[in-house]
mmCIF file with all atom_site columns, C-alpha atoms in Angstrom:
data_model
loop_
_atom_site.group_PDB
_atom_site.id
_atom_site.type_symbol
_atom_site.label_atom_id
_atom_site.label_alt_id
_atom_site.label_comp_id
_atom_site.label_asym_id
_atom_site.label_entity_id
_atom_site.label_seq_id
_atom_site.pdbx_PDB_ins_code
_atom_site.Cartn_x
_atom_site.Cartn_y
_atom_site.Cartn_z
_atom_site.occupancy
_atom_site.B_iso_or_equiv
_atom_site.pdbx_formal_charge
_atom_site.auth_seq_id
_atom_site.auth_comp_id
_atom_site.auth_asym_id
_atom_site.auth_atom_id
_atom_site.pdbx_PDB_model_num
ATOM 1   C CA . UNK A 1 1   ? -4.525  -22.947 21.858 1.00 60.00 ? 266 UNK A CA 1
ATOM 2   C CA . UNK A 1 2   ? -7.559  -22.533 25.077 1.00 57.00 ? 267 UNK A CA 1
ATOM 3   C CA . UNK A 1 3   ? -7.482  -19.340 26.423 1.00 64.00 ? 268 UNK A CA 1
ATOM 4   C CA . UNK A 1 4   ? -6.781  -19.842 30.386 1.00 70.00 ? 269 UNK A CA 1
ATOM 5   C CA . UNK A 1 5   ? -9.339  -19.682 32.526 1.00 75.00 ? 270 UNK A CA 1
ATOM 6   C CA . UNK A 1 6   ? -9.756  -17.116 35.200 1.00 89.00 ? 271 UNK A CA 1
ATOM 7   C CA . UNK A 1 7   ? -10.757 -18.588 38.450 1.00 91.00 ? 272 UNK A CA 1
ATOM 8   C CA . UNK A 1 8   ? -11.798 -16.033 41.471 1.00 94.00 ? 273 UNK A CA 1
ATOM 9   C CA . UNK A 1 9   ? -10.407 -16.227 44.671 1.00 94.00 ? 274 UNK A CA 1
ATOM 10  C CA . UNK A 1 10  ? -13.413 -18.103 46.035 1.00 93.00 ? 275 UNK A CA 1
ATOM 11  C CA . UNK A 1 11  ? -13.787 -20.622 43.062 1.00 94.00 ? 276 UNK A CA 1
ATOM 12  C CA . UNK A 1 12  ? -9.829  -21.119 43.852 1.00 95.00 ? 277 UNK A CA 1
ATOM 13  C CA . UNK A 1 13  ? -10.270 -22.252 47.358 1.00 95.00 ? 278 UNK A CA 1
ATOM 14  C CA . UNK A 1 14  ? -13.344 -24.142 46.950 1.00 95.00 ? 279 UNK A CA 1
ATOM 15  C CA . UNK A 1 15  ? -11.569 -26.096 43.890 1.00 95.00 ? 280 UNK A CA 1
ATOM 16  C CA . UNK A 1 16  ? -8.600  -26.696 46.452 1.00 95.00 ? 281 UNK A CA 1
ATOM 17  C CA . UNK A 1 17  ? -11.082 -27.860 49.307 1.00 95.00 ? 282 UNK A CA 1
ATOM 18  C CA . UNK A 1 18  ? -12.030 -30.187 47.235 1.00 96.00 ? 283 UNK A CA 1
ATOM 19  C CA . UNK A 1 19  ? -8.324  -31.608 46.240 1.00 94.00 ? 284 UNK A CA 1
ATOM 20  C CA . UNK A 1 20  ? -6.632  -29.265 43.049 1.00 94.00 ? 285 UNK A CA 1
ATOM 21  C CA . UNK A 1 21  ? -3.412  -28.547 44.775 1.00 93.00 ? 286 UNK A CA 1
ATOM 22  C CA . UNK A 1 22  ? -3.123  -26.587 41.417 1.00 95.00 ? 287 UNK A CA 1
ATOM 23  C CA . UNK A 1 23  ? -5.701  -23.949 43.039 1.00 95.00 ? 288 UNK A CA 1
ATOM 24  C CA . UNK A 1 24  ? -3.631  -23.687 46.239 1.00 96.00 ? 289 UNK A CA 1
ATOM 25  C CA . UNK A 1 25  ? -0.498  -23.023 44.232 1.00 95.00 ? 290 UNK A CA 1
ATOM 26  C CA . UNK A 1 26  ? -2.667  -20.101 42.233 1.00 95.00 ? 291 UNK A CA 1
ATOM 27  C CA . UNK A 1 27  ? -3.504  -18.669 45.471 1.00 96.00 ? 292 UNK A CA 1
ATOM 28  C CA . UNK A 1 28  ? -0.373  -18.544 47.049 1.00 96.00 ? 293 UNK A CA 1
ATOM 29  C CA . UNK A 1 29  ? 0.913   -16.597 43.647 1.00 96.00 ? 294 UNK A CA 1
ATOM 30  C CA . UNK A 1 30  ? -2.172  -14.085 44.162 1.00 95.00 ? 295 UNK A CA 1
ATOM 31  C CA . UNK A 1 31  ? -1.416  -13.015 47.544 1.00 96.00 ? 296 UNK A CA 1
ATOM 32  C CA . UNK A 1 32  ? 2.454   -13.799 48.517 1.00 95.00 ? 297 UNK A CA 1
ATOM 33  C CA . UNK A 1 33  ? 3.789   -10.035 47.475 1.00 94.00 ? 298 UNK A CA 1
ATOM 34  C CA . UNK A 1 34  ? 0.370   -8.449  48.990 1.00 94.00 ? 299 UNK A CA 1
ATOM 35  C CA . UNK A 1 35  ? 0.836   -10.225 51.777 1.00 95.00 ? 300 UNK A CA 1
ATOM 36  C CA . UNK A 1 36  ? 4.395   -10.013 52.521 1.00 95.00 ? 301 UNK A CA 1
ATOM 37  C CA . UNK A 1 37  ? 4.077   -6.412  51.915 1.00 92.00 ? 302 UNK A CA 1
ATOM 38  C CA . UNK A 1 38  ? 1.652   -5.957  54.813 1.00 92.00 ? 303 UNK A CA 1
ATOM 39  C CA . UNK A 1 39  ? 3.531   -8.633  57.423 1.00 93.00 ? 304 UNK A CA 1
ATOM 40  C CA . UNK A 1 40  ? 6.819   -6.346  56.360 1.00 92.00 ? 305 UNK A CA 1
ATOM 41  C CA . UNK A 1 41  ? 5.013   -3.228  57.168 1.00 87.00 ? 306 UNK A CA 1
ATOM 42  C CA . UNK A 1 42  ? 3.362   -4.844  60.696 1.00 85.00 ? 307 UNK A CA 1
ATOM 43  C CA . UNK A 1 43  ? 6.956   -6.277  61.814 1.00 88.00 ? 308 UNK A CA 1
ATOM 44  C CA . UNK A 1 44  ? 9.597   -4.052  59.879 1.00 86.00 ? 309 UNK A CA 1
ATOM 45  C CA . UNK A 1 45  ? 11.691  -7.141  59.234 1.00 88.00 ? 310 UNK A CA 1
ATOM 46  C CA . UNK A 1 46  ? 11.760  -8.678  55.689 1.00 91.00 ? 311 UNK A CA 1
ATOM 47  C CA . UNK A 1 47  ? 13.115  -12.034 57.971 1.00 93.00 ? 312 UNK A CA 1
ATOM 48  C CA . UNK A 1 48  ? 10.565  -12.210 60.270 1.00 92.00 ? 313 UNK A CA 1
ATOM 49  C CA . UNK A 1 49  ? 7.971   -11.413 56.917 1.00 93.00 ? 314 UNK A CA 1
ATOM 50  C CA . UNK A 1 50  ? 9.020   -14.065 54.984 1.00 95.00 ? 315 UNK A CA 1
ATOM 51  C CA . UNK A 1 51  ? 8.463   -16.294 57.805 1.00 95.00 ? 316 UNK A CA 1
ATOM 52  C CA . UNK A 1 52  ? 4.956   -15.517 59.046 1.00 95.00 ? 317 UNK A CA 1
ATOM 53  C CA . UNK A 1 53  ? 4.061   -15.700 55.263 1.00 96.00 ? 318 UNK A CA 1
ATOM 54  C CA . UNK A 1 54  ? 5.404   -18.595 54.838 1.00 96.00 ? 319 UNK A CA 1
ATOM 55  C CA . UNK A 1 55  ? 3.498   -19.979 58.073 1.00 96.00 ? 320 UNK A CA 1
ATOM 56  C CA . UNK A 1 56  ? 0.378   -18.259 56.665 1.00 96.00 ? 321 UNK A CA 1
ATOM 57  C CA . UNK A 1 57  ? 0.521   -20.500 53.202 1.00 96.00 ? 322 UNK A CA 1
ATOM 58  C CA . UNK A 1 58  ? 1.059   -23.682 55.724 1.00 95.00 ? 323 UNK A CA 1
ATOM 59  C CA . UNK A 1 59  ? -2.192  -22.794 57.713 1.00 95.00 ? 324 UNK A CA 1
ATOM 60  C CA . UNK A 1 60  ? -3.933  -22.363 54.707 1.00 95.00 ? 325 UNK A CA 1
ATOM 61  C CA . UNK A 1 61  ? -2.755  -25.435 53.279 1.00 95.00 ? 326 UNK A CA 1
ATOM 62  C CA . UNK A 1 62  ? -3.458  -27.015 56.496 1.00 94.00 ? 327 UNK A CA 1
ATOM 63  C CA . UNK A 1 63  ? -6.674  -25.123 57.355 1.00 93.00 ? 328 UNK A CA 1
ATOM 64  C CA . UNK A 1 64  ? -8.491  -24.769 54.076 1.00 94.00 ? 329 UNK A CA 1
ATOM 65  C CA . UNK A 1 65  ? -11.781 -26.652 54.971 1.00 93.00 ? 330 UNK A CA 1
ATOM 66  C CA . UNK A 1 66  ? -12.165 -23.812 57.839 1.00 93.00 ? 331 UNK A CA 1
ATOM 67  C CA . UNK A 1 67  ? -12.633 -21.177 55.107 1.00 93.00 ? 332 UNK A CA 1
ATOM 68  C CA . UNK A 1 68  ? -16.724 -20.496 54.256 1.00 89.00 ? 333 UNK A CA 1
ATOM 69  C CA . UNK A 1 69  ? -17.991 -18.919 51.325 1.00 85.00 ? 334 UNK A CA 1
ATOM 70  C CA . UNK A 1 70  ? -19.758 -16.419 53.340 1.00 85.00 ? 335 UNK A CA 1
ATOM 71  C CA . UNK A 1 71  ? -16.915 -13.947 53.315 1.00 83.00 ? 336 UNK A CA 1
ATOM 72  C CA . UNK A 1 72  ? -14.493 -12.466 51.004 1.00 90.00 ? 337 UNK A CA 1
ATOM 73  C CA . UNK A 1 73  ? -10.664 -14.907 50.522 1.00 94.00 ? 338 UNK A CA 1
ATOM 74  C CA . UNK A 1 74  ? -8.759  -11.977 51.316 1.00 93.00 ? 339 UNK A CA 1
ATOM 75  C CA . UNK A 1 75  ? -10.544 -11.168 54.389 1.00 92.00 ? 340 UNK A CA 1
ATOM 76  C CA . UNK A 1 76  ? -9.332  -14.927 55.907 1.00 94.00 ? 341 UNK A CA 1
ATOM 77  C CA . UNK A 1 77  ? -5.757  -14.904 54.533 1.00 95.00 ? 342 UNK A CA 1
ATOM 78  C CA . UNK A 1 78  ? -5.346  -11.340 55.949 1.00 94.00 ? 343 UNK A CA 1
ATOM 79  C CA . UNK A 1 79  ? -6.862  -12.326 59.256 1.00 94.00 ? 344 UNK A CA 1
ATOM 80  C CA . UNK A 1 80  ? -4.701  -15.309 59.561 1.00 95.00 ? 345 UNK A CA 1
ATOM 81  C CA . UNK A 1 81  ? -1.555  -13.619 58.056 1.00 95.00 ? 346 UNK A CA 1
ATOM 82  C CA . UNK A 1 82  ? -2.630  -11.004 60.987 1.00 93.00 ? 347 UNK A CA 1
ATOM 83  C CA . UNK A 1 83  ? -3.412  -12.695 63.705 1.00 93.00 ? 348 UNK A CA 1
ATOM 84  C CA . UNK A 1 84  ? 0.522   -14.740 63.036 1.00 94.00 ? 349 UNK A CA 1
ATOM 85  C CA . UNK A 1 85  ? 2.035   -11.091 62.572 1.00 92.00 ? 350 UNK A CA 1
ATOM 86  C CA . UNK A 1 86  ? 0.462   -9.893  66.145 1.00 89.00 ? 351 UNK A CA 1
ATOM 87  C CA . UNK A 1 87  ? 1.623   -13.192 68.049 1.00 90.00 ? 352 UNK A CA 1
ATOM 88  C CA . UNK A 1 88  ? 5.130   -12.850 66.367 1.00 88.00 ? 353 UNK A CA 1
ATOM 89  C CA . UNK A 1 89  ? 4.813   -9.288  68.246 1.00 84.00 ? 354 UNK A CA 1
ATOM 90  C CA . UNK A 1 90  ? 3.833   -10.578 71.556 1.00 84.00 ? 355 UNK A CA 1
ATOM 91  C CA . UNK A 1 91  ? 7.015   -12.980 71.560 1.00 83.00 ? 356 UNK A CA 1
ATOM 92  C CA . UNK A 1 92  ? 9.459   -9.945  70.360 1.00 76.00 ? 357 UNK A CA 1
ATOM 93  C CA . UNK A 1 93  ? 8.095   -8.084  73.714 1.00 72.00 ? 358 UNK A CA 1
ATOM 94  C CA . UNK A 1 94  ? 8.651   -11.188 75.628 1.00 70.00 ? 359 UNK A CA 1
ATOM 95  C CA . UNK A 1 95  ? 11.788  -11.601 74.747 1.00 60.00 ? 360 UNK A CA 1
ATOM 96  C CA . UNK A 1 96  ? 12.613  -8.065  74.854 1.00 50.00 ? 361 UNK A CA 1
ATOM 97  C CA . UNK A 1 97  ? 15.000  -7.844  71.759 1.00 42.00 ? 362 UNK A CA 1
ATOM 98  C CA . UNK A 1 98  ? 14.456  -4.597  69.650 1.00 41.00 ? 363 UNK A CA 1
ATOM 99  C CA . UNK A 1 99  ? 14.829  -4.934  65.925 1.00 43.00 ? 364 UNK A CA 1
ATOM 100 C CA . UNK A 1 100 ? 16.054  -1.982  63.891 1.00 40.00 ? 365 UNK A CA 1
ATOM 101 C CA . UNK A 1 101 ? 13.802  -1.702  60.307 1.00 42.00 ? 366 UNK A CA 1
ATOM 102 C CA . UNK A 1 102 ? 16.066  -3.443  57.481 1.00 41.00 ? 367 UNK A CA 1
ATOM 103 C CA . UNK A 1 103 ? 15.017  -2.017  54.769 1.00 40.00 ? 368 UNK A CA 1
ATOM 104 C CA . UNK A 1 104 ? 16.230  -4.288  52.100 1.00 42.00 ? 369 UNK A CA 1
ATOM 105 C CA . UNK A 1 105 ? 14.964  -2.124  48.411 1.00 42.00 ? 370 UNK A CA 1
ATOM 106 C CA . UNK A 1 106 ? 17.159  0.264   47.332 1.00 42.00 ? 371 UNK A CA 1
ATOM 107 C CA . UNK A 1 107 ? 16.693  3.846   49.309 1.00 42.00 ? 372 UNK A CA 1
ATOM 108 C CA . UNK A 1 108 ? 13.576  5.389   46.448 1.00 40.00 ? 373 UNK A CA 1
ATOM 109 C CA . UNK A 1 109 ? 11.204  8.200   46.958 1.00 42.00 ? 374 UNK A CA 1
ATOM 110 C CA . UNK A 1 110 ? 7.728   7.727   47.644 1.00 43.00 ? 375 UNK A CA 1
ATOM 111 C CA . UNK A 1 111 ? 4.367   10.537  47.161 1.00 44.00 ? 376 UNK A CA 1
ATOM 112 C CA . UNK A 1 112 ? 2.972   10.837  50.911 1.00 44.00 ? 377 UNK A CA 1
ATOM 113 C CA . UNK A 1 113 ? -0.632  12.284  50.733 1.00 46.00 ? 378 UNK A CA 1
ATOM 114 C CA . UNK A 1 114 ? -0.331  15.695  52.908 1.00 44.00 ? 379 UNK A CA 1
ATOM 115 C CA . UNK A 1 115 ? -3.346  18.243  53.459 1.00 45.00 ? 380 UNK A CA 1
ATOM 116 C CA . UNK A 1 116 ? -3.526  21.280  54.809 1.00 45.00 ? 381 UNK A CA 1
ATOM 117 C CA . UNK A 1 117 ? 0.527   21.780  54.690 1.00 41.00 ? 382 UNK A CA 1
ATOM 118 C CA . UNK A 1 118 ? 1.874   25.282  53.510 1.00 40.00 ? 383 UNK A CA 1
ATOM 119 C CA . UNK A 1 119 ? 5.765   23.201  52.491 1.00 42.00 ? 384 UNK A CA 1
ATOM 120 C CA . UNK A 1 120 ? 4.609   22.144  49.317 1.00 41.00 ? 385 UNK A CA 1
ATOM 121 C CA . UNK A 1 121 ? 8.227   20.704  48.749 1.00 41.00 ? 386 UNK A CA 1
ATOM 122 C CA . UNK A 1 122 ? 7.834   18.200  51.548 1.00 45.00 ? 387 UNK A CA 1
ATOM 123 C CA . UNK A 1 123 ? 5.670   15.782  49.574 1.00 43.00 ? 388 UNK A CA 1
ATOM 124 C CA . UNK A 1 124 ? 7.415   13.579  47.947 1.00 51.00 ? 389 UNK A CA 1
ATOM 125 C CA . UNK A 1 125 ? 10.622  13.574  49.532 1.00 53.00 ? 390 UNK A CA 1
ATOM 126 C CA . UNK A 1 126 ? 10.548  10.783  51.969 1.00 64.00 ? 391 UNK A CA 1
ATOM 127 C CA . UNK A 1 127 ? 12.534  7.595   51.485 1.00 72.00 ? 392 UNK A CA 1
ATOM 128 C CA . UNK A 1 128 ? 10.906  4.268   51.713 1.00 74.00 ? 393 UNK A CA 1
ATOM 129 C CA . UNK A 1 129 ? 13.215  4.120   55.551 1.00 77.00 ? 394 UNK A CA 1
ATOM 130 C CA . UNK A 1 130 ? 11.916  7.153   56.918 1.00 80.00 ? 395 UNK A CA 1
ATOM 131 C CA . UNK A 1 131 ? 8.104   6.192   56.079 1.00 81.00 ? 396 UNK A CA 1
ATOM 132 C CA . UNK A 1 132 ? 8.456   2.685   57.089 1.00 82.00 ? 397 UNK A CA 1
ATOM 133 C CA . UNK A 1 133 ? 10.523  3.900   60.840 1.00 84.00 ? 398 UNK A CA 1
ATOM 134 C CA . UNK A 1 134 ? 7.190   6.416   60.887 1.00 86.00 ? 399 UNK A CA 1
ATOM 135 C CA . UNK A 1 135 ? 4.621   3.460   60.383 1.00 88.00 ? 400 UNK A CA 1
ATOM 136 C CA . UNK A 1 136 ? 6.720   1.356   62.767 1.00 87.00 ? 401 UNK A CA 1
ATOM 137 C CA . UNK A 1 137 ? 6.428   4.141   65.382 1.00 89.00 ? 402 UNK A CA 1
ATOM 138 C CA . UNK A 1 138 ? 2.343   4.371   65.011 1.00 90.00 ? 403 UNK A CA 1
ATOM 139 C CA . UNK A 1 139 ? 0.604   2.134   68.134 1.00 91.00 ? 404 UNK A CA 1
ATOM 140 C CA . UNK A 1 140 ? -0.170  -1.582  67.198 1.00 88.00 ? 405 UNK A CA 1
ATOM 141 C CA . UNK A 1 141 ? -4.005  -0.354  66.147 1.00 90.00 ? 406 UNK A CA 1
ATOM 142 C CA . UNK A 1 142 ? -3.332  2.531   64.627 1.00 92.00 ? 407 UNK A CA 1
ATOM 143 C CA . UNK A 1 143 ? -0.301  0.809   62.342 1.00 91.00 ? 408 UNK A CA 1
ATOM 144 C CA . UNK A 1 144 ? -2.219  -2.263  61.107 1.00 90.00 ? 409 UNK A CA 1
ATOM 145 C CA . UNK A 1 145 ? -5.488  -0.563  60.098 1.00 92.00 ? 410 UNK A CA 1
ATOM 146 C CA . UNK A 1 146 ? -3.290  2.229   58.139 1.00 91.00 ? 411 UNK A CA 1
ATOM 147 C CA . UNK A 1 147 ? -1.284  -0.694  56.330 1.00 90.00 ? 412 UNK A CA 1
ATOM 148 C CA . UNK A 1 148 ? -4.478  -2.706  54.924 1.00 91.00 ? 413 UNK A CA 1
ATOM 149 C CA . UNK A 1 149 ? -6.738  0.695   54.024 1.00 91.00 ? 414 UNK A CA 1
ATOM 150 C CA . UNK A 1 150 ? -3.440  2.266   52.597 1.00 87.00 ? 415 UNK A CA 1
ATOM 151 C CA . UNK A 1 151 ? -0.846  -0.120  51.677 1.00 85.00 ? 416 UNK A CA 1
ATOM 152 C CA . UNK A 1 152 ? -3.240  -2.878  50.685 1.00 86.00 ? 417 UNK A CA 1
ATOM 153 C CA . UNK A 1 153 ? -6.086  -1.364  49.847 1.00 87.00 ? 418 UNK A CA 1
ATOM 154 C CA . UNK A 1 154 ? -8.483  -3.068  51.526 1.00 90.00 ? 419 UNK A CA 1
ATOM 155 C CA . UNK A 1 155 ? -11.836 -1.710  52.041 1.00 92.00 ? 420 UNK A CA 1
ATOM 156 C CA . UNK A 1 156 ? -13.080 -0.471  55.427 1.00 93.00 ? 421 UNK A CA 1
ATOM 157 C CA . UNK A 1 157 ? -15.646 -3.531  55.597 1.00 93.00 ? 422 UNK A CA 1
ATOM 158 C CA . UNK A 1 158 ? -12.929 -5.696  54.909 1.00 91.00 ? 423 UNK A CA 1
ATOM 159 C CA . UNK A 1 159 ? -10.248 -4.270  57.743 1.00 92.00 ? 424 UNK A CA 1
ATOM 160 C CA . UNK A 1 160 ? -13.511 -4.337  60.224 1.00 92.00 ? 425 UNK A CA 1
ATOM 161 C CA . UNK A 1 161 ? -14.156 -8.101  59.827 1.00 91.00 ? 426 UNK A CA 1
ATOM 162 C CA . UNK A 1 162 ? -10.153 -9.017  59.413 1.00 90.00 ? 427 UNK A CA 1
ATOM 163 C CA . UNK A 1 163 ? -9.731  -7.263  62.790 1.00 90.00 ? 428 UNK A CA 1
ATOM 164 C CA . UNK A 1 164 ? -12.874 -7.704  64.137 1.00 89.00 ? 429 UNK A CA 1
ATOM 165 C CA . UNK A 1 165 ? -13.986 -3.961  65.453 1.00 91.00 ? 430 UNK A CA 1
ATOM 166 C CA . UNK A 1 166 ? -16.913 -1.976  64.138 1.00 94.00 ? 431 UNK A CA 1
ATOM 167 C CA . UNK A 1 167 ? -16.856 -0.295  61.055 1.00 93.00 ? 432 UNK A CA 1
ATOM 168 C CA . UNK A 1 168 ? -17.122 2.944   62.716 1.00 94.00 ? 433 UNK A CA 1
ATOM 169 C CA . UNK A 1 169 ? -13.409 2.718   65.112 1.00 94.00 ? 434 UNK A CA 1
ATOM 170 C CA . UNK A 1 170 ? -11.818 1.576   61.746 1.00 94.00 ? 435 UNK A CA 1
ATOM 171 C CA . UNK A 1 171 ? -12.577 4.887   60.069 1.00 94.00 ? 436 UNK A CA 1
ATOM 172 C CA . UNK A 1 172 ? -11.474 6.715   63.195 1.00 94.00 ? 437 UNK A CA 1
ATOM 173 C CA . UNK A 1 173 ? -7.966  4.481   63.484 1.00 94.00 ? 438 UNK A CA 1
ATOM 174 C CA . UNK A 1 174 ? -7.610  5.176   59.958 1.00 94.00 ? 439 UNK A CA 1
ATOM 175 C CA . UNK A 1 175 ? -7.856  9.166   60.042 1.00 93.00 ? 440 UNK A CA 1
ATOM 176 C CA . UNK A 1 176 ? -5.985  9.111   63.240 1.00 94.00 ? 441 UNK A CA 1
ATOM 177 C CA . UNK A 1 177 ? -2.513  7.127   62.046 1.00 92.00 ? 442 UNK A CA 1
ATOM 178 C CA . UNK A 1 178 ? -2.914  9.416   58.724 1.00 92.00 ? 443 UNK A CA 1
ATOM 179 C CA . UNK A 1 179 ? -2.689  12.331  61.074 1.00 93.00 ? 444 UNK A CA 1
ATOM 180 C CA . UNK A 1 180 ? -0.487  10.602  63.243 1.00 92.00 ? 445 UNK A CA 1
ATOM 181 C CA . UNK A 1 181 ? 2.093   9.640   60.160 1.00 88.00 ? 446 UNK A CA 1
ATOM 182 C CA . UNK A 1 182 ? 1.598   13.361  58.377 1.00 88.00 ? 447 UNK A CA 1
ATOM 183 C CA . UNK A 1 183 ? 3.119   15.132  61.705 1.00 89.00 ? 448 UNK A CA 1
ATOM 184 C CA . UNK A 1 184 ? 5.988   12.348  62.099 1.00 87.00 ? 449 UNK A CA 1
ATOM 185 C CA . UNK A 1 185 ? 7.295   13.248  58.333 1.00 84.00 ? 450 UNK A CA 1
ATOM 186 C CA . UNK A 1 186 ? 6.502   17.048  58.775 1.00 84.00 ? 451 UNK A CA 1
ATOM 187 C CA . UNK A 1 187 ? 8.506   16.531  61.838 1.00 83.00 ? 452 UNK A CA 1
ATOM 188 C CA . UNK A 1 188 ? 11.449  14.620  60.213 1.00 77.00 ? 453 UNK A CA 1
ATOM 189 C CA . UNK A 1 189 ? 10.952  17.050  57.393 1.00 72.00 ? 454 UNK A CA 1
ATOM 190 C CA . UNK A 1 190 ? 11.800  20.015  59.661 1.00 76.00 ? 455 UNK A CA 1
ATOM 191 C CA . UNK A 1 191 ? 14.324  18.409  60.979 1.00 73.00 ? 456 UNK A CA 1
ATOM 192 C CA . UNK A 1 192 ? 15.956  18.264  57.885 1.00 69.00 ? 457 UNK A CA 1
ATOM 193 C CA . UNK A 1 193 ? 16.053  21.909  57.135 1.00 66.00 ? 458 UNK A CA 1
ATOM 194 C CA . UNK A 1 194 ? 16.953  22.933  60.460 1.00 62.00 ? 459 UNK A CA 1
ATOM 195 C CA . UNK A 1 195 ? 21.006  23.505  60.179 1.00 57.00 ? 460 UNK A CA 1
ATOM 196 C CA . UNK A 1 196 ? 23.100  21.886  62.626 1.00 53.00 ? 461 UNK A CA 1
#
């Protein structure tokens, strides 16, 4: 039986620029959880996720001769599954309707990085709700850079170009929302322990 070959990201979309719907298909399967985990965490709504990643695959699909080899796949999906995400945003403030987070895992404990805290028993005792209401609560900026350096792992080059701002601001957004999201869930943390 052939071993299956491995095709990268960028011998994927060139093979589907040039007609193997096959490739698309592959690519979609790559990046639909990584992306649907970031639009989730930009929008807090797995609705309004599933949609702009659906719309994402359709641009792609419809868009594919616009990608060049000159920079990474990730870096355009990400950008376009961004740039979607942030006009979904502008039309939620224009129609000013206010969505509450629905979280739709189970309620499971997740290891937040903390420095410099003396409540050793605080790490690790956030629910998946109280750190995705904390990311939600982090300014536009602040929330998207911390999802794909965090969340997605993307590197700092990579969140520059798919956001277009220097490399330099990226760093600082990133530190800042890390601050930013350690006082929210020392905060919620406190409020915890403090009896009623």
């Amino acid at each position: 039986m052939p071993e299956k070959v491995q095709y990268s990201d960028k011998e994927l979309i060139l093979r589907f620029q040039q007609g193997d719907e096959l490739a698309y298909v592959e690519l979609v399967n790559r990046y639909r959880d990584r992306l649907m985990n970031f639009v989730y965490r930009y929008v807090g709504t797995r609705e309004e996720a599933e949609d702009i990643v659906q719309d994402t695959f359709v641009k792609l699909f419809q868009k594919k001769d616009y990608y060049r080899p000159i920079s990474e796949f990730s870096t355009w999906i990400f950008t376009i599954a961004s740039n979607l995400a942030k006009t979904e945003l502008r039309k939620r403030k224009r129609r000013k309707v206010s969505y509450l987070s629905q979280i739709g895992m189970e309620e499971k404990d997740f290891d937040i990085p903390v420095e410099d805290t003396t409540d050793e028993e605080m790490v690790g005792e956030f629910t998946e709700s109280q750190i995705q209401n904390a990311i939600q609560s982090l300014q536009l900026h602040f929330r998207t850079a911390l999802i794909l350096r965090d969340i997605e792992e993307l590197s700092y080059e990579e969140i520059s170009k798919i956001l277009d701002v220097p490399l330099g601001t990226i760093k600082s957004r990133i530190n800042r929302a890390r601050l930013q999201l350690q006082e929210m869930l020392k905060q919620v943390h406190k409020d915890r322990r403090t009896p009623i």
